[in-house]
Amino acid sequence: MCGIIGYAGRREAGPVVVGGLKKLEYRGYDSFGFAISGSKIAVYKKNGRISDFNESEFSANGSLGIGHTRWATHGVPDDKNAHPHMDCSGKIAIVHNGIIENYAELRKELISEGHIFTSDTDSEIIAHLLEKYYDGDLLSAVTKTTEFLDGAYAILALCEDEKRIVAARQSSPLVLGIGDGEIFASSDITPMLEYTQKVIFLEDGDIVSFDKSSLLIMNAGKEVSRESELIDWDIDAARKGGFDHFMLKEIYEEPDVFYNAFYFEPEEEFVSKIRDADEITVVGCGTSYHAGLIFRYLMEEYAGMPVRVEIASEASYFKPRPGSFIIAVSQSGETADTLAVLRQAKSAGCTTMAVTNVCGSSITRVADYSLFMRAGPEISVAATKSFIAQVAVFMRLVDELSDKTLSESFTGIHRVIEECLMVDVDAAVSMCKGAKNLFFIGRGAYYPVSLEGALKLKEITYIHAEGYPAGELKHGPFSLLDEDTPVVAVCPEHDSRALMISNIREIKSRGSPVIALGGAGDIDLEEIADVFIPLPKAPESGDIITSSVILQLLAYRTAVAMGRDVDKPRNLAKSVTVV
Ligand code: F6R
């Protein structure tokens, strides 16, 4: 995920673009850059954050500008991979948000035609395609170029010989802001809000040409008109895309996040190394550890392969065996405990792989292989979308190591996750917010789902919550059950259902109220639970995702009802870089 901005207007473009990038920084902050068009195109790009940009380092006059703040996907975060990217002549500049899936073949073709590439990104091919098709009309060149692109893109292009910006949108957000003698284009409305509230949300296939006062929108070769809207968001709310908190925004991104993370092509080399390993061990902390536990159950069930899962801070007390394949899972890629085990494993001669959300993060530099979750920046301290992405990556690996039943059945999962966002959790929230202690229980892969549900709730509400294997509660914790201790039971249609129902009956007879998540239409569950939350119908193992999303919403809504600081819970940090 990256942020882009374009400006054509009566002001100096430089400060508008730089100010806009600062507002888009939440979308990615690996590197930034901009191009300002005056008599020539002047470009500045740099590894690091726009918030650290020193304005005395660059000045260029011009009333047209484009800018980019990057969340690296192809190519490590460094100066050369930062946008804008230029064609060979230096006359055309582009910024791009999205992923060009067929970039490798296009790049090869362009190189064979003599184009010189200066970055490792997928995006640079767009500048060279524009160069190839430019014959004095940037709009036609962009139109022609998009015919060759597979994937997702929001593109802004400048050409030294023209006093306009041309934009294109396909599956990546792009919105126009219509001001008085100025027009903006951006990934979201935040950069334009201080100048105008009149916006146009572009649609897939739209190609737009604009200068400070004229606007032309084309789609499928024809001119189209798009309704403008007046936005009354304040700037701070808009940064969160209209959501009250980043956590809710990030939960709402999960349908796309799952899809992006699940659909990747694993490299045959590391897949066969996993297959041939003497032992497979996953290490991680907190939420990442829980994702590892889910992987263990799925590997056993689908691939028949045992997996060991260790909390990273404890794993260092075990000696890694050479011949093991060690998977370090970490959203940030910087967690010190995880990094320490990875280094230890590496020096013991194990093969290592990182599963992370951050390209260029420390664990990717240590590990032999890296898999990226592609969830985009997660700002709220509580991990939500990154957990869904971790599970998605693990599910894809399981799929690759088994008979591919998951990928076949997951084609409609996007819509199922969207349905979860609409599920009513109000009755459960009322029960949780008054409690001092709670248990979350599940069996099989739903045991780590319940661990994660409990972690989310305790982390942001400060209510004590424990995840437990449902069958284990009677071996001690039963003494804690009473009418003030609700139990959240994750009980979808699964082999464990019958045993879960008898565990729920045991709990009920000790006086604890039960909130049960189960298959829609599960009459038994509906009857015994005090609050029943029906799960949208999902493909096999898809309930791991649906129940996780709903437990995140339960934690979020309970925290809001209790007036907690949801995005920044006390005593915590997003990235834990100390052991
Ligand atoms: C919980 C949470 C933490 C992290 C843990 C590991 O919501 O965010 O438990 O999961 O600190 O962080 P990463 O995944 O960055 O290694």
Coordinates of C-alpha atoms and ligand atoms in Angstrom, one line a residue:
M1 CA 0.0 0.0 0.0
C2 CA 1.4 3.4 -0.9
G3 CA 0.0 7.0 -1.1
I4 CA 0.1 9.2 -4.2
I5 CA -0.8 12.8 -4.8
G6 CA -1.0 15.0 -7.9
Y7 CA -1.6 18.8 -8.0
A8 CA -2.3 21.2 -10.9
G9 CA -3.1 24.7 -9.9
R10 CA -2.5 28.3 -9.1
R11 CA -0.1 27.6 -6.2
E12 CA 3.5 26.4 -6.1
A13 CA 3.0 22.6 -6.4
G14 CA 6.0 21.7 -4.2
P15 CA 4.6 22.6 -0.8
V16 CA 1.2 21.2 -1.7
V17 CA 2.6 17.9 -2.7
V18 CA 5.0 17.6 0.3
G19 CA 2.1 18.6 2.7
G20 CA -0.1 16.0 1.0
L21 CA 2.5 13.3 1.4
K22 CA 2.7 14.0 5.1
K23 CA -1.0 13.3 5.3
L24 CA -0.7 10.1 3.3
E25 CA 2.2 8.8 5.3
Y26 CA 0.1 6.2 7.2
R27 CA -0.3 4.4 3.8
G28 CA 3.5 3.7 3.7
Y29 CA 6.6 5.3 5.0
D30 CA 9.5 3.4 3.6
S31 CA 10.5 6.1 1.2
F32 CA 9.0 9.2 -0.6
G33 CA 9.5 11.3 -3.6
F34 CA 8.0 13.9 -5.9
A35 CA 8.4 15.5 -9.3
I36 CA 7.6 19.1 -10.0
S37 CA 7.1 20.3 -13.5
G38 CA 8.2 23.8 -14.4
S39 CA 10.3 24.5 -17.5
K40 CA 11.7 21.0 -16.9
I41 CA 10.8 18.1 -14.6
A42 CA 12.7 18.2 -11.3
V43 CA 12.7 15.0 -9.2
Y44 CA 13.6 14.4 -5.5
K45 CA 13.3 11.0 -3.9
K46 CA 14.7 9.4 -0.8
N47 CA 14.7 6.5 1.5
G48 CA 13.0 7.3 4.8
R49 CA 10.0 9.3 5.8
I50 CA 8.5 12.4 4.4
S51 CA 8.2 13.7 8.0
D52 CA 12.0 13.9 8.1
F53 CA 12.3 15.8 4.8
N54 CA 14.3 18.9 5.0
E55 CA 12.9 21.5 2.7
S56 CA 16.2 23.3 2.2
E57 CA 17.5 20.1 0.4
F58 CA 15.3 20.7 -2.6
S59 CA 13.5 23.6 -4.3
A60 CA 11.8 23.6 -7.6
N61 CA 9.2 26.0 -9.0
G62 CA 6.2 24.8 -11.0
S63 CA 2.5 24.6 -10.8
L64 CA 2.2 20.8 -11.6
G65 CA 3.5 18.1 -9.2
I66 CA 3.1 14.5 -8.4
G67 CA 4.3 12.7 -5.2
H68 CA 4.5 9.2 -3.6
T69 CA 5.0 7.7 -0.2
R70 CA 6.0 4.1 -0.4
W71 CA 5.2 0.8 1.4
A72 CA 7.7 -1.4 -0.4
T73 CA 6.4 -4.5 -2.2
H74 CA 8.8 -5.0 -5.1
G75 CA 12.4 -4.0 -4.3
V76 CA 13.8 -3.0 -0.9
P77 CA 13.2 0.4 0.5
D78 CA 16.0 2.6 -0.8
D79 CA 16.6 5.7 -2.8
K80 CA 16.5 4.1 -6.2
N81 CA 13.3 2.2 -5.6
A82 CA 11.5 5.3 -4.3
H83 CA 9.0 7.0 -6.7
P84 CA 8.7 8.9 -9.0
H85 CA 10.2 6.7 -11.8
M86 CA 11.4 8.2 -15.0
D87 CA 11.6 7.0 -18.6
C88 CA 15.0 6.8 -20.3
S89 CA 14.8 10.4 -21.6
G90 CA 14.0 11.9 -18.2
K91 CA 11.0 13.6 -19.7
I92 CA 8.3 11.4 -18.3
A93 CA 7.7 10.8 -14.6
I94 CA 5.2 8.5 -12.9
V95 CA 4.0 7.5 -9.4
H96 CA 2.1 4.3 -8.9
N97 CA 0.2 2.7 -6.1
G98 CA -0.7 -1.0 -6.5
I99 CA 1.0 -4.1 -7.9
I100 CA 1.7 -4.8 -11.6
E101 CA 1.4 -8.6 -11.7
N102 CA 2.9 -9.1 -15.2
Y103 CA 5.8 -6.6 -14.7
A104 CA 8.5 -9.3 -15.1
E105 CA 7.6 -10.2 -18.6
L106 CA 7.0 -6.5 -19.6
R107 CA 10.4 -5.5 -18.1
K108 CA 12.2 -8.3 -20.0
E109 CA 10.5 -7.1 -23.3
L110 CA 11.3 -3.4 -22.6
I111 CA 15.0 -4.3 -21.8
S112 CA 15.3 -6.2 -25.0
E113 CA 14.0 -3.1 -26.8
G114 CA 16.8 -1.1 -25.3
H115 CA 15.1 0.5 -22.2
I116 CA 17.4 1.0 -19.2
F117 CA 15.9 0.3 -15.8
T118 CA 17.3 2.0 -12.7
S119 CA 15.1 0.3 -10.0
D120 CA 13.9 -3.1 -8.9
T121 CA 10.2 -2.0 -8.8
D122 CA 7.3 -3.3 -10.8
S123 CA 6.2 0.4 -11.2
E124 CA 9.1 1.5 -13.4
I125 CA 7.8 -0.4 -16.4
I126 CA 5.0 2.1 -16.6
A127 CA 7.4 5.0 -17.3
H128 CA 9.1 3.0 -20.0
L129 CA 5.8 1.9 -21.6
L130 CA 4.8 5.6 -21.7
E131 CA 8.0 6.4 -23.4
K132 CA 7.4 3.7 -25.9
Y133 CA 3.9 4.9 -26.7
Y134 CA 4.3 8.6 -26.4
D135 CA 3.8 10.5 -29.7
G136 CA 3.0 13.9 -28.4
D137 CA -0.1 13.1 -26.4
L138 CA 0.2 11.8 -22.8
L139 CA -3.4 10.8 -22.6
S140 CA -3.1 8.4 -25.5
A141 CA 0.1 7.1 -24.2
V142 CA -1.4 6.3 -20.8
T143 CA -4.5 4.8 -22.4
K144 CA -2.3 2.5 -24.6
T145 CA 0.0 1.6 -21.6
T146 CA -2.9 0.5 -19.4
E147 CA -3.9 -2.0 -22.1
F148 CA -0.7 -4.0 -21.2
L149 CA -1.0 -3.8 -17.4
D150 CA -2.4 -6.7 -15.3
G151 CA -2.9 -6.0 -11.6
A152 CA -3.9 -3.0 -9.5
Y153 CA -2.9 0.5 -10.1
A154 CA -3.5 4.2 -9.4
I155 CA -1.0 6.1 -11.7
L156 CA -0.2 9.7 -12.0
A157 CA 2.0 10.8 -15.0
L158 CA 3.7 14.0 -16.0
C159 CA 5.5 14.8 -19.3
E160 CA 7.9 17.7 -19.7
D161 CA 6.3 18.7 -23.0
E162 CA 2.7 19.0 -21.6
K163 CA 1.2 21.2 -18.9
R164 CA -1.2 18.6 -17.4
I165 CA -1.3 15.4 -15.3
V166 CA -2.7 12.2 -16.6
A167 CA -4.1 9.7 -14.1
A168 CA -5.4 6.1 -14.4
R169 CA -7.2 3.9 -11.9
Q170 CA -7.8 0.1 -11.7
S171 CA -8.5 -1.6 -8.3
S172 CA -6.5 1.0 -6.4
P173 CA -8.1 4.0 -4.8
L174 CA -7.9 7.4 -6.6
V175 CA -10.0 10.5 -5.8
L176 CA -10.0 13.9 -7.4
G177 CA -10.4 17.2 -5.5
I178 CA -11.9 20.1 -7.5
G179 CA -10.8 23.4 -6.1
D180 CA -11.0 27.0 -7.2
G181 CA -8.4 27.2 -10.1
E182 CA -6.8 23.9 -8.9
I183 CA -7.3 20.2 -9.2
F184 CA -5.9 17.4 -7.0
A185 CA -5.7 13.7 -7.4
S186 CA -4.8 11.4 -4.5
S187 CA -5.2 8.0 -2.9
D188 CA -7.6 9.4 -0.4
I189 CA -9.1 12.8 0.4
T190 CA -6.9 13.8 3.3
P191 CA -4.3 15.8 1.3
M192 CA -7.0 17.9 -0.4
L193 CA -9.3 18.6 2.5
E194 CA -7.6 21.9 3.5
Y195 CA -8.1 23.2 0.0
T196 CA -11.5 21.8 -1.2
Q197 CA -14.3 19.6 0.0
K198 CA -15.6 18.9 -3.5
V199 CA -14.4 15.5 -4.6
I200 CA -14.9 12.9 -7.4
F201 CA -14.3 9.2 -6.6
L202 CA -12.9 7.7 -9.8
E203 CA -14.0 4.3 -11.0
D204 CA -12.0 1.3 -12.3
G205 CA -11.0 1.9 -15.9
D206 CA -11.1 5.7 -15.6
I207 CA -8.3 7.6 -17.3
V208 CA -8.2 11.3 -16.5
S209 CA -6.4 14.3 -17.9
F210 CA -6.4 17.5 -15.9
D211 CA -4.7 20.9 -15.5
K212 CA -5.7 23.7 -13.1
S213 CA -9.1 24.3 -14.7
S214 CA -10.0 21.6 -17.1
L215 CA -10.8 18.0 -16.5
L216 CA -11.5 15.1 -18.9
I217 CA -12.5 11.7 -17.7
M218 CA -12.4 8.8 -20.2
N219 CA -13.4 5.2 -19.7
A220 CA -13.3 2.4 -22.3
G221 CA -12.4 5.0 -25.0
K222 CA -15.4 7.3 -24.3
E223 CA -15.7 10.5 -22.3
V224 CA -17.7 10.0 -19.1
S225 CA -19.0 12.3 -16.4
R226 CA -18.6 11.5 -12.8
E227 CA -20.7 13.1 -10.0
S228 CA -18.9 15.2 -7.5
E229 CA -19.6 15.0 -3.8
L230 CA -19.2 17.4 -0.9
I231 CA -17.2 15.9 2.0
D232 CA -17.7 17.2 5.5
W233 CA -15.0 15.2 7.3
D234 CA -12.5 16.9 9.4
I235 CA -8.9 16.3 8.5
D236 CA -8.1 14.1 11.5
A237 CA -11.1 11.8 10.9
A238 CA -10.3 11.6 7.2
R239 CA -6.8 10.2 7.9
K240 CA -8.6 7.3 9.4
G241 CA -10.8 7.2 6.2
G242 CA -13.8 8.3 8.2
F243 CA -13.4 5.6 10.8
D244 CA -13.3 6.5 14.5
H245 CA -10.2 4.5 15.0
F246 CA -7.4 2.9 13.0
M247 CA -8.3 -0.4 14.5
L248 CA -11.8 -0.4 13.0
K249 CA -10.4 0.8 9.7
E250 CA -7.9 -2.0 9.6
I251 CA -10.5 -4.6 10.5
Y252 CA -12.6 -3.2 7.6
E253 CA -9.7 -3.7 5.2
E254 CA -9.6 -7.5 6.0
P255 CA -11.6 -8.7 3.0
D256 CA -8.9 -7.3 0.7
V257 CA -6.1 -8.1 3.0
F258 CA -6.9 -11.8 3.1
Y259 CA -7.2 -11.9 -0.7
N260 CA -3.9 -10.1 -1.2
A261 CA -2.0 -12.3 1.3
F262 CA -3.5 -15.6 0.2
Y263 CA -3.0 -15.3 -3.5
F264 CA 0.7 -15.5 -4.1
E265 CA 2.9 -18.1 -5.8
P266 CA 5.2 -19.7 -3.3
E267 CA 8.7 -20.3 -4.7
E268 CA 9.3 -24.0 -5.5
E269 CA 12.7 -23.9 -3.8
F270 CA 11.6 -23.1 -0.3
V271 CA 8.5 -25.2 -0.6
S272 CA 10.6 -28.2 -1.3
K273 CA 13.0 -27.3 1.6
I274 CA 10.0 -27.3 3.9
R275 CA 8.8 -30.6 2.5
D276 CA 12.3 -32.2 3.0
A277 CA 13.0 -30.6 6.4
D278 CA 13.7 -32.9 9.4
E279 CA 11.5 -30.6 11.5
I280 CA 9.4 -27.5 10.9
T281 CA 9.4 -24.9 13.7
V282 CA 7.5 -21.6 13.8
V283 CA 8.5 -18.9 16.2
G284 CA 6.7 -15.6 17.0
C285 CA 5.3 -13.5 19.7
G286 CA 1.7 -12.6 20.7
T287 CA -0.6 -12.5 17.8
S288 CA 2.0 -13.8 15.4
Y289 CA 2.6 -16.8 17.7
H290 CA -1.2 -17.5 17.5
A291 CA -1.1 -17.4 13.7
G292 CA 1.7 -20.0 14.0
L293 CA -0.4 -22.3 16.1
I294 CA -3.2 -22.2 13.5
F295 CA -0.6 -23.2 10.9
R296 CA 0.3 -26.2 13.0
Y297 CA -3.3 -27.5 13.1
L298 CA -3.8 -26.9 9.4
M299 CA -0.5 -28.6 8.4
E300 CA -1.4 -31.6 10.4
E301 CA -5.0 -31.8 9.0
Y302 CA -4.3 -31.0 5.3
A303 CA -0.6 -31.9 4.7
G304 CA -0.2 -34.6 7.4
M305 CA 3.0 -32.8 8.5
P306 CA 3.8 -32.1 12.2
V307 CA 4.9 -28.5 13.1
R308 CA 6.4 -27.3 16.3
V309 CA 5.4 -23.8 17.4
E310 CA 7.3 -21.8 20.0
I311 CA 6.9 -18.4 21.7
A312 CA 10.0 -16.6 20.4
S313 CA 11.2 -15.5 23.9
E314 CA 11.1 -19.1 25.1
A315 CA 12.5 -20.7 21.9
S316 CA 16.0 -19.5 22.7
Y317 CA 16.1 -22.0 25.6
F318 CA 15.9 -24.9 23.1
K319 CA 18.8 -25.7 20.8
P320 CA 17.8 -25.5 17.1
R321 CA 18.7 -28.7 15.2
P322 CA 20.5 -28.4 11.9
G323 CA 18.2 -29.8 9.3
S324 CA 15.2 -27.9 10.8
F325 CA 13.3 -25.3 8.8
I326 CA 12.6 -22.3 11.0
I327 CA 9.8 -19.9 10.1
A328 CA 9.9 -16.6 12.0
V329 CA 6.6 -14.8 11.8
S330 CA 6.4 -11.1 12.7
Q331 CA 4.2 -8.3 11.4
S332 CA 6.8 -5.6 12.0
G333 CA 9.8 -7.8 11.2
E334 CA 11.6 -6.1 14.0
T335 CA 10.6 -8.0 17.2
A336 CA 13.8 -8.5 19.1
D337 CA 12.8 -12.0 20.5
T338 CA 11.9 -13.3 17.1
L339 CA 15.0 -11.9 15.5
A340 CA 17.2 -13.4 18.3
V341 CA 15.8 -17.0 17.6
L342 CA 16.2 -16.5 13.9
R343 CA 19.9 -15.5 14.3
Q344 CA 20.5 -18.5 16.6
A345 CA 18.8 -20.9 14.2
K346 CA 20.8 -19.5 11.3
S347 CA 24.1 -20.0 13.1
A348 CA 23.1 -23.5 14.0
G349 CA 22.8 -24.3 10.3
C350 CA 18.9 -24.3 10.0
T351 CA 17.2 -23.1 6.9
T352 CA 15.2 -20.0 7.8
M353 CA 12.2 -18.1 6.5
A354 CA 10.6 -14.8 7.5
V355 CA 6.9 -14.2 7.2
T356 CA 6.4 -10.4 7.6
N357 CA 4.5 -7.4 6.6
V358 CA 7.5 -5.1 6.2
C359 CA 9.8 -5.4 3.2
G360 CA 13.4 -4.7 4.2
S361 CA 12.7 -5.3 7.9
S362 CA 15.4 -6.9 10.0
I363 CA 14.1 -10.4 9.9
T364 CA 14.1 -10.3 6.1
R365 CA 17.8 -9.5 6.1
V366 CA 18.6 -12.4 8.4
A367 CA 16.3 -15.1 6.9
D368 CA 17.2 -17.2 3.9
Y369 CA 13.7 -16.7 2.4
S370 CA 11.0 -14.1 3.0
L371 CA 7.2 -14.2 2.5
F372 CA 5.3 -10.9 2.6
M373 CA 1.9 -10.5 4.0
R374 CA 1.1 -7.4 1.9
A375 CA -1.4 -6.1 4.4
G376 CA -0.3 -2.5 4.2
P377 CA 0.7 -0.4 7.2
E378 CA -0.9 -1.4 10.4
I379 CA -1.2 1.7 12.7
S380 CA -3.3 0.6 15.6
V381 CA -1.2 -1.1 18.2
A382 CA -3.5 -4.1 18.4
A383 CA -2.7 -6.5 15.5
T384 CA -5.9 -7.2 13.5
K385 CA -5.5 -7.2 9.7
S386 CA -1.9 -8.5 10.0
F387 CA -3.2 -11.6 11.9
I388 CA -5.7 -12.3 9.1
A389 CA -2.8 -11.8 6.6
Q390 CA -0.5 -14.1 8.5
V391 CA -3.1 -16.8 8.6
A392 CA -3.8 -16.3 4.9
V393 CA -0.1 -16.7 4.1
F394 CA 0.1 -19.9 6.2
M395 CA -3.1 -21.2 4.6
R396 CA -1.5 -20.7 1.2
L397 CA 1.6 -22.6 2.3
V398 CA -0.5 -25.4 3.6
D399 CA -2.4 -25.4 0.3
E400 CA 0.9 -25.7 -1.6
L401 CA 2.1 -28.6 0.6
S402 CA -1.2 -30.5 0.3
D403 CA -3.8 -31.1 -2.4
K404 CA -4.8 -27.5 -2.9
T405 CA -8.4 -27.8 -1.5
L406 CA -8.1 -24.5 0.3
S407 CA -7.4 -22.4 -2.7
E408 CA -10.2 -24.1 -4.6
S409 CA -12.8 -23.4 -1.9
F410 CA -11.6 -19.9 -1.0
T411 CA -12.7 -18.1 -4.2
G412 CA -15.7 -16.4 -2.5
I413 CA -14.1 -15.8 0.9
H414 CA -13.8 -12.0 0.2
R415 CA -17.6 -11.7 0.4
V416 CA -17.9 -13.9 3.5
I417 CA -15.4 -11.7 5.4
E418 CA -17.4 -8.6 4.3
E419 CA -20.5 -10.2 5.8
C420 CA -18.6 -10.6 9.2
L421 CA -18.2 -6.9 9.3
M422 CA -22.0 -6.5 9.5
V423 CA -22.5 -9.1 12.3
D424 CA -24.3 -7.7 15.4
V425 CA -22.2 -8.1 18.5
D426 CA -24.1 -5.6 20.8
A427 CA -25.5 -8.2 23.2
A428 CA -22.1 -9.8 23.6
V429 CA -20.5 -6.4 24.2
S430 CA -23.0 -5.6 27.0
M431 CA -22.1 -8.9 28.6
C432 CA -18.3 -8.4 28.3
K433 CA -18.0 -4.8 29.3
G434 CA -19.3 -5.5 32.8
A435 CA -17.1 -8.5 33.4
K436 CA -13.8 -8.6 35.4
N437 CA -12.7 -11.9 34.0
L438 CA -13.5 -13.9 30.9
F439 CA -12.5 -17.2 29.3
F440 CA -12.3 -17.8 25.5
I441 CA -12.5 -21.4 24.5
G442 CA -12.1 -23.5 21.4
R443 CA -10.8 -26.8 20.1
G444 CA -8.4 -27.7 17.3
A445 CA -7.6 -24.6 15.2
Y446 CA -10.3 -22.8 17.2
Y447 CA -8.2 -23.0 20.3
P448 CA -5.6 -20.5 18.9
V449 CA -8.5 -18.5 17.6
S450 CA -9.8 -18.2 21.1
L451 CA -6.3 -17.3 22.4
E452 CA -6.2 -14.5 19.9
G453 CA -9.7 -13.4 20.9
A454 CA -8.7 -13.2 24.5
L455 CA -5.5 -11.3 23.7
K456 CA -7.4 -8.7 21.7
L457 CA -10.0 -8.2 24.4
K458 CA -7.5 -7.9 27.3
E459 CA -5.1 -5.7 25.3
I460 CA -7.5 -3.0 24.5
T461 CA -10.2 -3.2 27.2
Y462 CA -7.9 -4.1 30.2
I463 CA -10.4 -6.8 31.2
H464 CA -8.6 -10.0 32.2
A465 CA -9.3 -12.6 29.6
E466 CA -7.8 -16.1 29.1
G467 CA -7.8 -18.3 26.0
Y468 CA -8.1 -22.0 26.9
P469 CA -8.5 -25.3 25.1
A470 CA -12.2 -26.1 25.8
G471 CA -11.4 -29.6 27.2
E472 CA -8.8 -28.2 29.6
L473 CA -11.1 -25.9 31.6
K474 CA -12.3 -28.6 33.9
H475 CA -8.7 -29.3 35.0
G476 CA -8.5 -26.4 37.3
P477 CA -10.0 -23.2 35.9
F478 CA -13.6 -24.5 36.6
S479 CA -13.1 -23.2 40.1
L480 CA -13.2 -19.6 38.7
L481 CA -16.5 -20.0 36.9
D482 CA -19.5 -18.1 38.3
E483 CA -22.2 -15.8 37.0
D484 CA -19.8 -12.9 36.7
T485 CA -17.3 -14.8 34.5
P486 CA -18.6 -15.0 30.9
V487 CA -17.2 -17.7 28.6
V488 CA -16.8 -17.0 24.9
A489 CA -17.0 -20.3 23.0
V490 CA -15.8 -20.6 19.4
C491 CA -17.9 -23.5 18.1
P492 CA -18.3 -23.5 14.3
E493 CA -19.4 -26.5 12.2
H494 CA -16.3 -28.6 12.7
D495 CA -15.4 -32.0 14.0
S496 CA -15.1 -30.5 17.5
R497 CA -18.7 -29.2 17.6
A498 CA -20.3 -32.1 19.6
L499 CA -17.5 -32.0 22.3
M500 CA -17.7 -28.2 22.4
I501 CA -21.5 -28.4 23.0
S502 CA -20.9 -30.7 25.9
N503 CA -18.2 -28.4 27.3
I504 CA -20.6 -25.5 27.1
R505 CA -23.2 -27.5 29.0
E506 CA -20.7 -28.2 31.7
I507 CA -19.8 -24.5 31.9
K508 CA -23.5 -23.4 32.0
S509 CA -24.1 -25.8 34.9
R510 CA -21.4 -24.0 36.8
G511 CA -23.3 -20.7 36.4
S512 CA -21.2 -18.9 33.8
P513 CA -23.0 -17.1 31.0
V514 CA -21.9 -18.2 27.5
I515 CA -21.4 -16.2 24.3
A516 CA -21.2 -18.8 21.5
L517 CA -20.0 -18.2 17.9
G518 CA -21.4 -21.0 15.7
G519 CA -22.9 -21.9 12.3
A520 CA -25.9 -19.9 11.4
G521 CA -29.0 -22.1 12.1
D522 CA -27.2 -24.2 14.8
I523 CA -30.4 -24.6 16.9
D524 CA -28.6 -26.5 19.8
L525 CA -26.1 -23.8 20.2
E526 CA -28.7 -21.1 20.0
E527 CA -30.7 -22.8 22.7
I528 CA -27.9 -23.3 25.2
A529 CA -25.9 -20.0 24.7
D530 CA -27.0 -16.9 26.5
V531 CA -25.8 -14.9 23.4
F532 CA -25.5 -16.6 20.1
I533 CA -23.4 -15.0 17.3
P534 CA -24.1 -16.7 13.9
L535 CA -21.1 -17.0 11.7
P536 CA -21.6 -16.3 8.0
K537 CA -21.5 -19.5 5.9
A538 CA -17.8 -20.0 5.0
P539 CA -15.9 -22.7 3.0
E540 CA -14.1 -25.4 5.0
S541 CA -11.6 -23.9 7.5
G542 CA -12.9 -20.4 6.5
D543 CA -14.5 -20.2 9.9
I544 CA -11.0 -19.7 11.3
I545 CA -11.1 -16.3 9.6
T546 CA -14.7 -15.4 10.2
S547 CA -14.6 -16.2 13.9
S548 CA -11.3 -14.2 14.3
V549 CA -12.8 -11.2 12.5
I550 CA -15.9 -11.3 14.8
L551 CA -13.8 -11.6 17.9
Q552 CA -11.7 -8.6 16.8
L553 CA -15.0 -6.6 16.4
L554 CA -16.1 -7.8 19.8
A555 CA -12.9 -6.6 21.4
Y556 CA -13.1 -3.3 19.5
R557 CA -16.7 -2.5 20.3
T558 CA -16.2 -3.5 24.0
A559 CA -13.2 -1.2 24.3
V560 CA -15.2 1.7 22.7
A561 CA -18.1 1.1 25.0
M562 CA -15.7 1.3 27.9
G563 CA -14.1 4.5 26.6
R564 CA -10.6 3.0 26.2
D565 CA -7.8 4.5 24.1
V566 CA -8.4 1.8 21.4
D567 CA -5.5 2.6 19.0
K568 CA -2.9 3.2 21.7
P569 CA -3.6 0.9 24.7
R570 CA -1.6 1.8 27.8
N571 CA 1.9 0.4 28.3
L572 CA 2.2 -1.1 24.8
A573 CA 4.1 -0.3 21.6
K574 CA 3.6 -1.4 18.1
S575 CA 7.0 -2.8 17.6
V576 CA 8.8 -4.5 20.5
T577 CA 12.5 -4.2 19.7
V578 CA 13.9 -5.2 23.1
V579 CA 14.2 -8.7 24.5
Ligands
F6R1 C1 -1.2 -8.0 19.8 C2 0.1 -7.6 19.2 C3 1.3 -8.2 19.7 C4 2.2 -8.5 18.5 C5 3.6 -9.0 19.1 C6 4.5 -9.4 17.9 O1 -2.3 -7.3 19.2 O2 0.1 -6.8 18.3 O3 1.1 -9.3 20.5 O4 1.6 -9.5 17.8 O5 4.2 -7.9 19.8 O6 4.7 -8.4 17.0 P1 5.3 -8.7 15.6 O7 4.2 -9.5 14.8 O8 5.5 -7.4 15.0 O9 6.5 -9.5 15.7

